[in-house]
Amino acid sequence: GAGAVAMVISHNPRIAELHDDSVAFTEDVYDFWRPSGESYPLVDGKLSKDAYIHSFQESWNEYAKRYHKSLSDFAALCFHVPFTKMGQKALDSILTDTASEDTQARLNDSYKSATDYNRYVGNIYTGSLYLSLISLLENHDLNSGDRIGLFSYGSGSVGEFFTATLADGFK
């Protein structure tokens, strides 16, 4: 799978305003790499899944602490999704007793809408997060001013959690 998503970033956003509130988490993990002199990469699937979830938990927890936010502040969360269950596992890992039943239901429901296109297209690597955002915008009932959380990830392991707010008249 390969693919791309094109976006226009401007000072006057018509869809969503990106916030300057990102939190990154990195650690050295050999889950997917190509050793020197080798033609093909090596993959450790279980380690990769665990590193992804850990990176999401760490970046989300730091974001929530640093910016005084909780899951109830978000209309939806979008994820880098090499396969759609990966993002769901990460989401499930933070939907604890501290999130109300309404918040859990809202985030699970919006996750399904956000991954409709990913389920159809498959893994497009870096573009998968933004395909998820497009899927959410086109398939879920959202309002201007809604805050969307976004989680970007790359093997190795680097994760970043950042946010956007939907612009007035974004549809």
XYZ file of C-alpha atoms in Angstrom:
171
model
C 0.000 0.000 0.000
C 1.032 3.475 -0.872
C -0.866 6.693 -1.304
C -0.891 10.391 -0.608
C -3.146 13.113 0.713
C -2.750 16.701 -0.508
C -3.588 19.614 1.785
C -3.441 23.383 1.578
C -2.145 25.096 4.714
C -2.993 28.812 4.926
C -3.391 31.732 7.314
C -7.145 31.682 6.650
C -8.207 28.051 7.105
C -11.515 26.978 5.586
C -11.639 23.521 7.169
C -9.695 23.507 10.429
C -7.232 25.596 12.379
C -4.138 23.720 13.545
C -3.024 24.651 17.047
C 0.525 25.169 18.260
C 0.099 22.597 21.014
C 1.832 19.462 19.840
C 3.540 16.966 22.106
C 6.054 14.489 20.731
C 7.321 11.263 22.249
C 10.344 9.382 20.936
C 12.320 6.323 21.911
C 14.695 3.937 20.174
C 12.720 0.858 19.131
C 13.807 -1.637 16.493
C 10.327 -2.582 15.352
C 10.749 -1.794 11.640
C 14.169 -1.072 10.189
C 16.570 -1.953 7.399
C 19.986 -3.006 8.667
C 23.012 -1.687 6.785
C 23.838 -3.844 3.798
C 20.408 -5.487 3.698
C 18.005 -5.071 0.799
C 14.832 -5.479 2.822
C 13.612 -4.215 6.177
C 13.027 -6.356 9.235
C 9.714 -6.104 11.087
C 8.684 -7.114 14.595
C 4.897 -6.792 14.458
C 4.157 -7.244 18.166
C 6.885 -4.801 19.189
C 5.607 -2.340 16.584
C 2.037 -2.512 17.952
C 3.255 -2.135 21.534
C 5.537 0.799 20.629
C 2.686 2.550 18.792
C 0.302 2.232 21.740
C 3.002 3.288 24.222
C 3.912 6.309 22.095
C 0.254 7.346 21.905
C -0.256 6.943 25.658
C 2.860 8.957 26.479
C 2.133 11.777 24.024
C -1.548 11.949 25.035
C -0.774 11.927 28.777
C 1.804 14.696 28.396
C -0.555 16.702 26.176
C -3.408 16.401 28.706
C -1.103 17.428 31.560
C 0.624 20.287 29.742
C -2.521 21.821 28.203
C -5.039 20.880 30.930
C -7.284 18.926 28.556
C -9.292 15.761 28.980
C -10.946 13.411 26.533
C -14.237 15.230 27.096
C -12.730 18.280 25.325
C -12.579 16.407 22.007
C -15.261 15.683 19.439
C -13.004 13.029 17.893
C -9.489 11.608 17.740
C -7.833 10.670 14.440
C -4.876 8.310 14.216
C -2.108 7.191 11.922
C -3.600 3.812 11.044
C -1.454 1.192 9.313
C -4.505 -0.985 9.952
C -7.691 0.251 11.574
C -7.552 -1.931 14.682
C -4.212 -0.335 15.617
C -5.783 3.053 16.292
C -8.731 1.444 18.080
C -6.340 -0.393 20.410
C -4.583 2.889 21.199
C -7.895 4.649 21.812
C -9.105 1.798 24.017
C -5.906 2.083 26.074
C -6.862 5.574 27.304
C -10.635 5.196 27.567
C -10.407 4.462 31.258
C -12.789 4.962 34.124
C -11.943 8.679 34.031
C -13.792 9.131 30.710
C -17.565 9.285 31.019
C -19.744 6.799 29.163
C -20.849 9.634 26.845
C -17.231 10.538 26.045
C -16.323 6.897 25.438
C -19.334 6.425 23.144
C -18.628 9.678 21.252
C -14.952 8.871 20.667
C -15.639 5.264 19.654
C -18.408 6.358 17.280
C -16.282 9.076 15.695
C -13.369 6.626 15.378
C -15.524 4.358 13.221
C -16.384 7.278 10.928
C -12.741 8.390 10.849
C -11.559 4.993 9.622
C -14.187 4.295 6.934
C -11.837 5.295 4.111
C -8.813 3.617 5.703
C -10.707 0.315 5.824
C -11.464 0.667 2.123
C -8.067 1.960 0.916
C -5.666 0.190 3.282
C -2.359 1.492 4.593
C -1.043 4.610 2.876
C 1.635 5.149 5.524
C 2.145 8.837 6.444
C -1.031 9.872 4.643
C -3.178 7.530 6.732
C -3.715 10.113 9.497
C -4.951 12.697 7.012
C -7.102 10.170 5.154
C -8.641 9.441 8.550
C -9.311 13.156 9.065
C -10.979 13.416 5.640
C -13.080 10.353 6.423
C -14.148 11.894 9.736
C -15.094 15.213 8.112
C -17.130 13.547 5.373
C -18.776 10.764 7.392
C -19.468 12.166 10.855
C -21.751 14.868 12.208
C -19.425 17.607 13.451
C -19.822 21.287 14.268
C -17.753 24.412 13.775
C -15.548 24.847 16.827
C -15.220 21.116 17.522
C -11.734 20.128 18.680
C -10.139 17.151 16.912
C -7.098 15.338 18.326
C -4.585 13.945 15.822
C -1.921 11.315 16.460
C 0.915 10.902 13.979
C 3.363 8.012 14.268
C 6.467 6.593 12.654
C 8.235 3.338 13.409
C 11.380 3.656 15.327
C 9.420 5.101 17.471
C 8.190 8.687 17.083
C 4.684 9.835 17.955
C 3.115 13.277 18.031
C -0.257 14.385 19.383
C -1.621 17.705 18.132
C -4.999 19.331 17.672
C -7.191 21.280 15.300
C -10.465 23.158 15.682
C -13.034 23.026 12.912
C -13.482 26.381 11.177
C -16.756 28.248 10.789
C -18.667 26.803 7.843
C -16.072 24.050 7.328
C -18.415 21.920 5.234
